[in-house]
Amino acid sequence: MKPNIKFLQGNEACVEGALYAGLRFFAGYPITPSTEIAETLSARLPRIGGKFIQMEDEIASMCAIIGASLTGNKVMTATSGPGFSLKQEALGYAVMAEIPCVVVNVQRGGPSTGNPTHVAQGDVMQARWGTHGDHAIVTLTASNHQDVFAMTVEAFNIAETFRTPVILLFDEVVGHMREKLVIPEPGDIPLVERLRTSVPGGVDYHPYLPREDGRLPMSDFGGVHRYNVTGLFHDMWGFPSDNPGVVHGLLRHLVDKIENNVDQLARYKEFYLDDAEVVLVSYGSSARSALHVVRNRRARGEKLGLLELQTLWPFPAGIVRAKCARARSVVVVEMNTGQIMREVKAAVEAPEKVFLANRIDCSLITPTDIRNILRLIQGRGV
Amino acid sequence: MAIKDYIRERFFPHMWCPGCGHGIVLNSLLRAVEELGMSKNEIVMVSGIGCSSRISGYLDFHTLHTIHGRALAFATGVKLSRPELNLIVPMGDGDALAIGGNHFIHAARRNIDLTAIVMNNRIYGMTGGQFSPLSGCGVMATTAPFATVDQSFDVAELAKAAGATFVARSTTYHVQQLTKLLREAILHEGFSVVEVLTQCPTYFGRRNKQGGAVEMMKWFKDNTTPVGSKAKQENPALIERGIFVQKEMPEYCKAYDQVIERAQKGK
């Protein structure tokens, strides 16, 4: 069959991935640089009988998708920095009540209104700790449109598998750049459908009683089982509890279900790492410049390699440690003041060999920027 | 069905104070549901945060207890996904009109088929008695030790202006009327608002020297009058009870079905 090839924006590649994964409900609010996701879905969803709603604000969009997910839909919202800040409380509700959903943040410059039309990667830590209270979260990213598509499908699969919100942390360059996307045939990428309870209607269903394998089967809200859902600490009935044993057990469960599966959740790509003396660690659009430098240097016989992270949270510390073990130096390439660099330093055996190549002026980091840092590390001056 | 069959007795006793009006609202609501012959499975209750929002946990419906002020936004997601369900959204005055004010006016503007019940006790009870946007001027509260200077909203006027297609008001004293209004609000297709004046003797009554629950309910009796009554013309300070708005407008989920139809025609 003729391959389905498209030339489109990263934001549109995200839409294609979401629809491939089975998205049926989207609520959003206009914000640069993610608006194309809402625009495209307002046309695409009703064609397949899905629902699109433009809500009154960012908070409402997050709340609406949670409600729609509970009833049995695959759901998504999309935003950028300021909107991502506004969604944090409701995001925490989805963590606490264990409601699958996908939240896209196409990063722009910040803090505050910052630089809406230009690129940055400053929301990495906000993705991890933006909502209050101890919790775990899954965050994926991508550097090109084929991977934007794949990671979007992964996000839906992980959300359903772990009953958790998943954050897609893209950036303005990836979101707005146009390049080729080959849309896989149905079935090429496995999809995870919602695990629904086998408890028949009319029989007591416990929404928060794990099966033997730890998973919590769901029952479509408003369907055959009546149950309570709350953002308070709750027991297996979903009813509020402040019993210390119940509270401890639930928080442990919420954190462990993610943190105990770091390896299963780790997505990354590696380039020329086998004999690399200098390892670049990067993600998102920064990784494109990093890969350019690696390929140029390899052509000149220098032993550079790239570890491109696609899962940012839970941070794949074991993989980073292993991949950087033989490197003389590690250079983290990112467009912030070192948010992933700190994680890399904590992961590797020799943190003093970790350096930062960054830009914080809302301009895409260039191969020259990275080359300058490499020359400094090598004692050759800029 | 007996009223008590709508209740999750397992989760009683409830956490409301002695004399609180919220139990009366709960009673009226269940009578309305019972009179309509609705099954427990066709009702979804979505609530926010506050004393009034705890009502959802006690009822054997599909219940979603969400975050402060956002109940209507969650409810919008549920309703648009499953338009066949009946959604009831109980909220307190702070929940509905301070932190949740934006969602309130926009749900009204969309005319999405939700039944919003604003349980107005003019105070934040759960946090211990701070003034709310419905307290009005000259009220004593823990955050207004020298009395409030804030003007209040008129819930009915606000809902009307925002486009709600059913707007009514009653009190915990007028339980027969309240049941009837709730019944009509649930039956109404579109966004319906029922404001219920309810007493908080613990925080509002005590601090404002209004007496206990009985005295506060008597105040509702003496200071309210049916909509359009002669008494209101003679004494404009009286608060009107009854139906303010009842009109037909396209409902949001039905209107969205037309979007789907148009999108699929052009496919």
XYZ file of C-alpha atoms in Angstrom:
649
model
C 0.000 0.000 0.000
C 1.135 3.542 -0.728
C 2.526 5.044 2.481
C 0.502 7.876 4.005
C 3.037 10.703 3.876
C 2.268 14.202 5.119
C 4.198 17.451 5.282
C 2.994 19.292 8.352
C 3.685 21.126 11.626
C 4.742 19.299 14.778
C 1.491 20.388 16.397
C -0.375 18.645 13.564
C 1.806 15.549 13.966
C 0.679 15.501 17.603
C -2.950 15.608 16.446
C -2.326 12.722 14.026
C -0.775 10.678 16.828
C -3.635 11.445 19.202
C -6.269 10.414 16.655
C -4.303 7.257 15.831
C -4.273 6.456 19.563
C -8.057 6.837 19.775
C -8.611 10.409 21.036
C -12.355 11.160 21.288
C -12.584 14.285 23.461
C -10.530 17.477 23.497
C -11.083 20.634 25.537
C -8.823 23.618 25.065
C -8.232 27.338 25.184
C -6.285 29.371 22.599
C -2.621 29.935 23.445
C 0.557 30.358 21.409
C 2.389 28.188 20.374
C -0.024 25.266 20.805
C -3.194 26.688 19.250
C -2.891 24.656 16.016
C -3.619 21.513 18.039
C -7.010 22.887 19.100
C -7.718 24.314 15.645
C -6.980 21.045 13.891
C -8.960 18.963 16.358
C -11.992 21.257 16.125
C -12.236 20.058 12.513
C -11.082 16.468 12.888
C -12.924 15.263 16.011
C -16.541 15.900 14.942
C -15.851 14.095 11.666
C -15.308 10.872 13.617
C -18.129 11.555 16.059
C -15.752 12.866 18.726
C -16.213 16.045 20.731
C -14.246 19.287 20.750
C -15.052 22.080 23.163
C -13.401 25.456 23.550
C -13.693 26.207 27.244
C -13.750 29.554 29.043
C -10.214 29.151 30.383
C -7.260 26.801 30.795
C -8.458 25.485 34.146
C -11.859 24.559 32.756
C -10.234 22.758 29.822
C -8.263 20.544 32.175
C -11.352 19.863 34.305
C -13.536 19.069 31.295
C -11.153 16.427 29.928
C -10.999 14.749 33.336
C -14.796 14.530 33.424
C -14.871 13.211 29.855
C -12.155 10.636 30.549
C -14.076 9.236 33.507
C -17.012 8.439 31.248
C -14.740 6.218 29.149
C -13.077 8.439 26.532
C -9.471 8.939 25.553
C -8.948 12.655 26.168
C -6.397 15.416 25.674
C -5.852 19.118 26.203
C -3.063 21.306 24.839
C -1.506 24.479 26.132
C 1.701 26.421 26.659
C 3.552 27.858 29.693
C 0.991 30.229 31.286
C -1.826 27.791 30.553
C 0.221 24.928 31.938
C 0.605 26.895 35.192
C -3.159 27.333 35.379
C -3.852 23.642 34.824
C -1.674 22.413 37.680
C -4.322 22.029 40.385
C -6.634 20.000 38.161
C -3.667 17.990 36.907
C -3.078 16.988 40.527
C -6.710 15.925 40.746
C -6.131 13.528 37.835
C -3.065 12.190 39.654
C -4.994 11.695 42.895
C -8.175 10.253 41.372
C -6.094 8.222 38.858
C -7.815 9.438 35.716
C -6.052 8.803 32.390
C -5.482 11.948 30.298
C -2.868 13.548 28.071
C -1.726 17.157 28.565
C 0.380 18.782 25.847
C 2.612 21.718 26.758
C 4.278 23.269 23.724
C 6.910 25.239 25.608
C 7.627 28.915 24.973
C 9.833 31.359 26.829
C 8.945 32.179 30.427
C 8.351 33.002 33.249
C 5.038 34.874 32.923
C 3.982 35.877 29.415
C 7.655 35.555 28.518
C 8.144 35.062 24.821
C 5.038 33.438 23.335
C 6.330 32.945 19.792
C 9.817 31.636 20.495
C 11.408 28.511 21.844
C 12.497 27.471 25.335
C 12.601 24.351 27.477
C 12.035 25.970 30.838
C 9.033 23.920 31.966
C 10.862 20.641 32.629
C 10.752 21.018 36.401
C 7.228 22.416 36.313
C 6.145 19.246 34.546
C 7.700 17.268 37.391
C 6.647 19.366 40.385
C 4.068 21.854 39.112
C 1.155 20.500 41.063
C 1.349 20.573 44.842
C 2.083 17.637 47.077
C 4.195 14.524 46.697
C 3.369 12.706 43.501
C 4.857 10.991 40.478
C 4.260 11.980 36.874
C 5.116 10.790 33.379
C 6.529 13.294 30.881
C 7.550 12.530 27.304
C 9.143 14.712 24.636
C 10.354 14.460 21.042
C 12.693 16.204 18.583
C 11.077 15.420 15.218
C 7.645 14.823 13.806
C 7.881 11.054 13.475
C 8.762 10.920 17.162
C 6.098 13.492 18.081
C 3.602 11.097 16.538
C 5.085 8.044 18.262
C 5.391 9.721 21.680
C 1.821 10.997 21.467
C 0.608 7.430 20.907
C 2.864 6.290 23.772
C 1.380 8.986 26.012
C -2.123 7.601 25.538
C -0.901 4.039 26.052
C 0.910 4.938 29.273
C -2.046 7.010 30.543
C -4.353 3.998 30.169
C -1.860 1.433 31.479
C -0.998 3.364 34.640
C -4.226 5.351 35.127
C -2.289 8.581 35.173
C -2.035 11.927 33.434
C 0.851 12.007 30.939
C 2.492 15.283 29.927
C 3.784 15.783 26.393
C 6.451 18.441 26.754
C 7.151 19.711 23.269
C 8.692 23.060 22.360
C 7.898 25.884 19.963
C 10.425 24.802 17.313
C 9.111 21.256 17.161
C 5.513 22.499 17.356
C 5.767 24.988 14.485
C 8.460 23.447 12.268
C 7.191 21.683 9.148
C 8.652 18.384 8.076
C 7.713 14.955 6.810
C 5.552 12.511 8.726
C 4.781 8.983 7.604
C 1.541 7.987 9.298
C 1.707 4.321 10.290
C -1.026 1.960 9.153
C -3.612 1.014 11.800
C -2.141 -1.784 13.862
C 1.504 -0.873 13.191
C 1.787 0.665 16.660
C -0.007 -1.330 19.386
C -2.670 0.625 21.268
C -3.586 0.178 24.917
C -7.323 0.310 25.505
C -8.864 1.090 28.872
C -8.889 -1.768 31.349
C -12.525 -2.099 32.339
C -13.818 -4.012 35.330
C -15.298 -7.467 34.884
C -17.603 -6.848 37.864
C -21.150 -7.018 36.455
C -23.723 -4.259 36.971
C -25.669 -4.518 40.189
C -22.659 -5.938 42.045
C -20.536 -3.695 44.289
C -17.600 -2.277 42.345
C -14.643 -0.823 44.245
C -13.063 1.865 42.031
C -9.821 1.882 44.003
C -9.321 -1.785 44.854
C -6.262 -2.977 42.889
C -6.203 -6.331 41.143
C -3.435 -8.795 42.006
C -1.169 -7.183 39.409
C -1.694 -3.781 41.013
C -3.834 -2.353 38.201
C -7.164 -0.679 38.879
C -9.864 -1.649 36.381
C -12.239 1.228 35.612
C -15.974 1.385 35.126
C -17.294 4.078 32.768
C -18.626 6.837 35.023
C -22.373 7.199 34.620
C -22.668 3.569 33.524
C -23.696 0.433 35.360
C -21.781 1.074 38.600
C -22.335 3.977 40.935
C -19.254 5.126 42.836
C -17.598 8.200 44.309
C -14.543 9.982 42.939
C -12.738 12.604 45.014
C -9.488 14.552 45.192
C -9.325 13.860 48.916
C -7.322 10.893 50.127
C -9.760 8.033 49.761
C -10.343 4.367 50.486
C -11.137 1.570 48.029
C -14.705 2.897 47.714
C -13.414 6.273 46.620
C -14.751 7.726 49.841
C -12.734 10.384 51.736
C -10.490 9.087 54.503
C -7.929 10.655 56.815
C -6.968 7.332 58.342
C -3.138 7.483 58.400
C -2.872 3.946 57.042
C -5.176 4.726 54.124
C -3.410 8.032 53.398
C 0.049 6.462 53.498
C -1.043 3.512 51.380
C -2.578 5.698 48.684
C 0.353 8.116 48.423
C 2.792 5.200 48.301
C 0.698 3.615 45.551
C 0.513 6.851 43.507
C 4.287 7.297 43.618
C 5.326 3.648 43.337
C 3.166 2.794 40.332
C 5.312 5.234 38.319
C 8.689 5.242 40.093
C 8.881 1.432 40.283
C 8.500 1.277 36.508
C 11.212 3.733 35.471
C 12.789 1.282 33.042
C 9.485 0.269 31.500
C 8.666 3.950 30.992
C 12.078 4.983 29.647
C 12.078 6.030 25.991
C 15.346 7.286 24.497
C 17.481 7.160 21.381
C 21.219 6.770 21.181
C 23.636 7.802 18.449
C 27.299 6.675 18.315
C 27.467 5.947 22.050
C 29.477 2.688 21.867
C 32.918 4.297 21.905
C 31.955 7.878 22.710
C 34.451 9.835 24.788
C 32.140 12.856 24.903
C 28.439 12.162 25.414
C 25.884 14.851 24.649
C 22.585 14.435 26.515
C 19.689 16.338 25.000
C 15.971 16.279 24.151
C 13.388 18.129 22.077
C 14.580 20.570 19.424
C 17.940 20.978 21.230
C 18.718 17.380 20.328
C 18.589 18.279 16.619
C 21.503 20.690 17.018
C 23.304 18.208 19.251
C 22.970 15.456 16.648
C 24.280 17.815 13.968
C 27.422 18.456 16.023
C 27.914 14.753 16.742
C 27.682 13.811 13.062
C 30.081 16.588 12.000
C 32.656 15.600 14.613
C 32.330 11.903 13.796
C 33.086 12.754 10.165
C 36.368 14.214 11.459
C 37.109 11.119 13.538
C 36.218 12.578 16.942
C 34.425 10.207 19.308
C 31.223 12.057 20.146
C 27.863 10.475 20.849
C 24.316 11.584 21.687
C 21.842 10.264 24.204
C 18.451 11.711 23.260
C 15.961 11.488 26.112
C 12.309 11.045 25.228
C 11.122 10.175 28.719
C 12.024 13.072 31.019
C 9.930 11.911 33.995
C 10.340 9.554 35.717
C 13.977 10.443 35.025
C 15.782 7.399 33.592
C 18.775 7.811 35.922
C 20.007 4.227 35.534
C 20.120 4.490 31.765
C 21.865 7.883 31.871
C 24.435 6.517 34.346
C 25.134 3.459 32.184
C 25.367 5.395 28.918
C 27.682 8.030 30.386
C 29.881 5.612 32.394
C 32.801 5.571 29.964
C 32.588 9.197 28.846
C 35.429 11.622 29.624
C 32.867 14.393 29.686
C 29.098 14.713 29.468
C 27.498 17.820 27.960
C 23.810 18.429 28.579
C 22.291 20.481 25.767
C 19.058 22.232 26.687
C 17.336 25.607 26.475
C 17.042 26.478 30.156
C 19.403 27.131 33.057
C 20.213 23.466 33.554
C 17.043 21.682 34.656
C 17.989 18.292 33.169
C 21.699 18.906 33.819
C 21.009 18.716 37.548
C 19.318 15.331 37.054
C 22.235 14.091 34.961
C 24.730 15.256 37.596
C 22.769 13.339 40.216
C 22.660 10.246 38.009
C 26.300 9.871 36.913
C 29.193 8.620 39.024
C 31.362 11.684 38.402
C 29.175 14.817 38.432
C 32.234 17.053 37.935
C 32.526 15.827 34.354
C 28.997 17.085 33.482
C 28.782 20.426 31.641
C 25.942 22.554 30.354
C 25.556 23.877 26.809
C 22.488 26.090 26.870
C 20.714 29.156 25.581
C 18.159 31.152 27.542
C 17.405 33.918 25.028
C 14.432 32.151 23.394
C 16.574 31.349 20.349
C 17.180 27.814 19.165
C 20.518 26.535 20.420
C 22.831 26.138 17.411
C 25.600 23.652 16.624
C 28.030 26.584 17.024
C 26.819 27.185 20.581
C 27.505 23.543 21.429
C 30.857 23.574 19.615
C 31.969 26.575 21.684
C 31.277 24.716 24.924
C 33.111 21.643 23.621
C 36.175 23.769 22.816
C 36.123 25.266 26.311
C 35.929 21.816 27.909
C 38.769 20.639 25.723
C 40.874 23.636 26.781
C 40.989 25.055 23.252
C 39.120 28.298 23.885
C 36.297 29.619 21.789
C -38.393 4.393 45.997
C -38.067 5.376 49.643
C -36.010 8.542 50.187
C -33.502 6.677 52.321
C -32.730 4.350 49.418
C -31.046 7.279 47.653
C -28.609 7.681 50.537
C -25.280 5.968 51.204
C -25.991 5.226 54.841
C -22.581 3.633 55.130
C -21.043 7.084 55.055
C -23.208 8.641 57.738
C -23.227 10.446 60.106
C -22.681 13.460 57.852
C -20.198 16.193 58.713
C -22.576 19.186 58.750
C -23.046 21.183 61.986
C -26.256 20.973 64.021
C -28.779 23.389 62.500
C -27.072 23.564 59.102
C -29.487 24.076 56.226
C -27.687 21.803 53.785
C -29.516 18.695 55.036
C -32.830 20.391 54.223
C -31.652 21.051 50.681
C -30.575 17.424 50.420
C -33.997 16.318 51.613
C -35.809 18.561 49.126
C -33.590 17.404 46.306
C -34.227 13.734 47.026
C -37.964 14.350 47.184
C -37.784 16.071 43.798
C -35.830 13.154 42.317
C -38.261 10.673 43.866
C -41.290 12.541 42.546
C -39.770 12.516 39.079
C -39.393 8.747 39.331
C -35.738 8.920 38.341
C -33.456 5.938 38.854
C -30.211 6.372 40.759
C -28.275 5.258 37.713
C -29.354 8.138 35.513
C -28.149 10.868 37.850
C -24.633 12.240 38.046
C -23.804 14.650 40.829
C -20.696 16.798 40.437
C -19.582 19.034 43.276
C -16.638 21.244 44.186
C -15.187 22.032 47.598
C -16.930 23.315 50.696
C -19.574 22.173 53.172
C -22.266 22.035 50.502
C -20.068 20.052 48.121
C -19.959 17.150 50.554
C -23.582 16.460 49.616
C -22.377 14.306 46.709
C -20.646 11.717 48.882
C -23.805 10.949 50.818
C -25.935 10.149 47.783
C -26.065 6.880 45.902
C -25.752 8.482 42.466
C -22.698 8.629 40.222
C -20.789 11.163 42.310
C -17.791 13.279 41.391
C -16.323 15.423 44.166
C -13.856 17.728 42.414
C -11.805 20.834 43.229
C -12.800 24.241 44.517
C -14.903 26.228 42.060
C -14.557 23.907 39.084
C -17.542 21.572 39.461
C -19.322 23.063 36.436
C -16.234 22.591 34.249
C -15.927 18.917 35.222
C -19.676 18.526 34.743
C -19.418 20.031 31.261
C -16.937 17.297 30.308
C -19.186 14.554 31.678
C -22.341 15.950 30.086
C -20.860 16.540 26.640
C -19.498 12.966 26.666
C -22.716 11.404 27.918
C -25.607 13.785 27.104
C -28.195 11.181 28.153
C -27.211 11.537 31.815
C -28.876 14.012 34.187
C -26.310 16.219 35.869
C -26.916 17.976 39.168
C -24.236 20.343 40.440
C -24.597 21.503 44.057
C -22.313 24.386 44.980
C -21.777 26.795 47.821
C -21.877 30.549 47.299
C -18.087 30.917 47.386
C -17.561 27.820 45.266
C -20.057 28.895 42.599
C -19.539 32.645 42.455
C -16.086 33.557 43.775
C -13.524 31.022 42.581
C -16.041 29.421 40.215
C -17.660 32.589 38.878
C -16.178 32.289 35.408
C -17.411 28.724 34.942
C -20.839 29.760 36.242
C -21.401 32.504 33.680
C -19.995 30.452 30.813
C -22.061 27.354 31.592
C -25.060 29.697 31.549
C -23.962 31.267 28.269
C -23.573 27.847 26.609
C -26.950 26.707 27.941
C -25.554 23.250 28.594
C -28.108 20.999 30.304
C -26.850 21.067 33.907
C -28.843 21.762 37.060
C -26.836 24.125 39.254
C -27.927 24.442 42.868
C -26.329 27.367 44.686
C -26.618 26.714 48.409
C -26.200 30.276 49.610
C -25.382 30.668 53.293
C -23.418 33.890 52.686
C -20.261 32.539 54.318
C -17.300 30.191 53.844
C -18.246 27.587 56.418
C -15.666 24.871 55.967
C -12.755 27.245 56.491
C -14.374 28.771 59.557
C -16.519 31.765 58.622
C -14.908 34.140 56.120
C -17.171 36.479 54.126
C -18.207 35.436 50.627
C -19.225 37.381 47.509
C -22.815 36.886 48.666
C -22.336 38.113 52.229
C -23.161 41.684 51.298
C -22.303 44.893 53.139
C -22.122 45.225 56.898
C -21.597 41.539 57.640
C -19.265 40.324 60.356
C -16.893 37.521 59.411
C -13.494 36.249 60.513
C -11.936 38.184 57.624
C -14.191 41.193 58.214
C -13.765 42.011 61.918
C -14.930 45.592 61.224
C -17.814 44.436 58.966
C -17.735 43.976 55.198
C -17.722 46.851 52.737
C -18.091 44.508 49.749
C -21.270 44.596 47.682
C -22.842 41.229 46.889
C -24.058 39.541 43.730
C -27.716 38.870 43.059
C -27.413 35.246 41.880
C -30.684 35.313 39.973
C -29.852 38.543 38.122
C -26.359 37.297 37.324
C -27.603 33.945 36.005
C -30.262 35.700 33.945
C -27.786 38.144 32.423
C -25.361 35.333 31.629
C -28.015 33.456 29.685
C -29.331 30.763 32.019
C -32.652 29.515 30.676
C -34.124 28.532 34.036
C -33.521 30.657 37.128
C -35.284 30.257 40.467
C -34.841 30.952 44.167
C -36.204 29.539 47.375
C -35.118 28.969 50.962
C -34.723 26.158 53.467
C -37.889 27.426 55.160
C -39.976 26.962 52.002
C -39.284 23.276 51.488
C -42.425 22.531 49.478
C -41.597 25.275 47.026
C -37.952 24.252 46.974
C -38.849 20.675 46.006
C -41.099 21.929 43.244
C -38.441 24.293 41.883
C -35.769 21.606 41.943
C -38.109 19.274 40.095
C -38.698 21.884 37.395
C -34.986 22.686 37.200
C -34.078 19.021 36.659
C -36.768 18.677 33.983
C -35.652 21.864 32.229
C -33.530 21.276 29.148
C -30.704 23.760 29.348
C -28.700 25.428 32.081
C -30.852 25.819 35.183
C -29.960 27.640 38.378
C -31.729 27.287 41.709
C -30.458 29.540 44.467
C -31.346 28.286 47.943
C -30.974 30.600 50.900
C -29.687 28.286 53.607
C -28.584 28.957 57.158
C -25.149 28.630 58.693
C -25.913 29.180 62.376
C -22.382 28.220 63.373
C -20.524 30.960 61.540
C -22.948 33.416 59.957
C -25.740 33.310 62.523
C -23.603 33.479 65.623
C -21.242 36.214 64.484
C -24.050 38.348 63.070
C -26.347 37.860 66.046
C -29.056 36.214 63.986
C -29.746 33.528 66.544
C -29.845 29.790 65.884
C -31.179 27.772 62.972
C -34.840 28.370 63.880
C -34.418 32.145 64.065
C -32.485 32.199 60.798
C -35.199 30.179 59.032
C -37.823 32.495 60.473
C -35.849 35.356 58.955
C -36.204 33.639 55.542
C -39.962 33.421 56.133
C -40.296 37.064 57.123
C -37.955 38.573 54.560
C -38.926 36.791 51.357
C -41.969 37.025 49.137
C -43.236 35.328 45.949
C -41.944 36.760 42.655
C -44.042 39.708 41.499
C -45.986 39.990 44.746
C -47.623 43.176 45.950
C -45.579 42.936 49.140
C -42.395 43.432 47.085
C -43.767 46.647 45.590
C -44.527 47.940 49.047
C -41.244 46.774 50.558
C -38.416 46.546 47.974
C -36.075 45.105 50.616
C -37.913 41.766 50.486
C -36.146 38.952 48.636
C -38.204 37.337 45.891
C -38.775 33.575 45.719
C -40.002 31.582 42.737
C -39.154 31.303 39.053
C -37.430 34.289 37.443
C -36.615 32.824 34.037
C -38.026 29.807 32.207
C -37.438 29.840 28.470
C -36.458 27.563 25.649
C -33.152 27.997 23.862
C -30.986 25.508 21.922
C -29.197 23.224 24.379
C -25.407 22.944 23.941
C -25.009 19.158 23.515
C -27.863 19.049 21.006
C -26.323 21.993 19.163
C -22.987 20.180 19.070
C -24.705 17.209 17.424
C -25.373 19.584 14.532
C -21.644 20.365 14.374
C -20.971 16.640 14.041
C -23.614 16.412 11.349
C -22.118 19.311 9.380
C -18.577 17.944 9.770
C -19.587 14.509 8.552
C -21.505 15.884 5.594
C -18.379 17.605 4.340
C -16.232 14.485 4.807
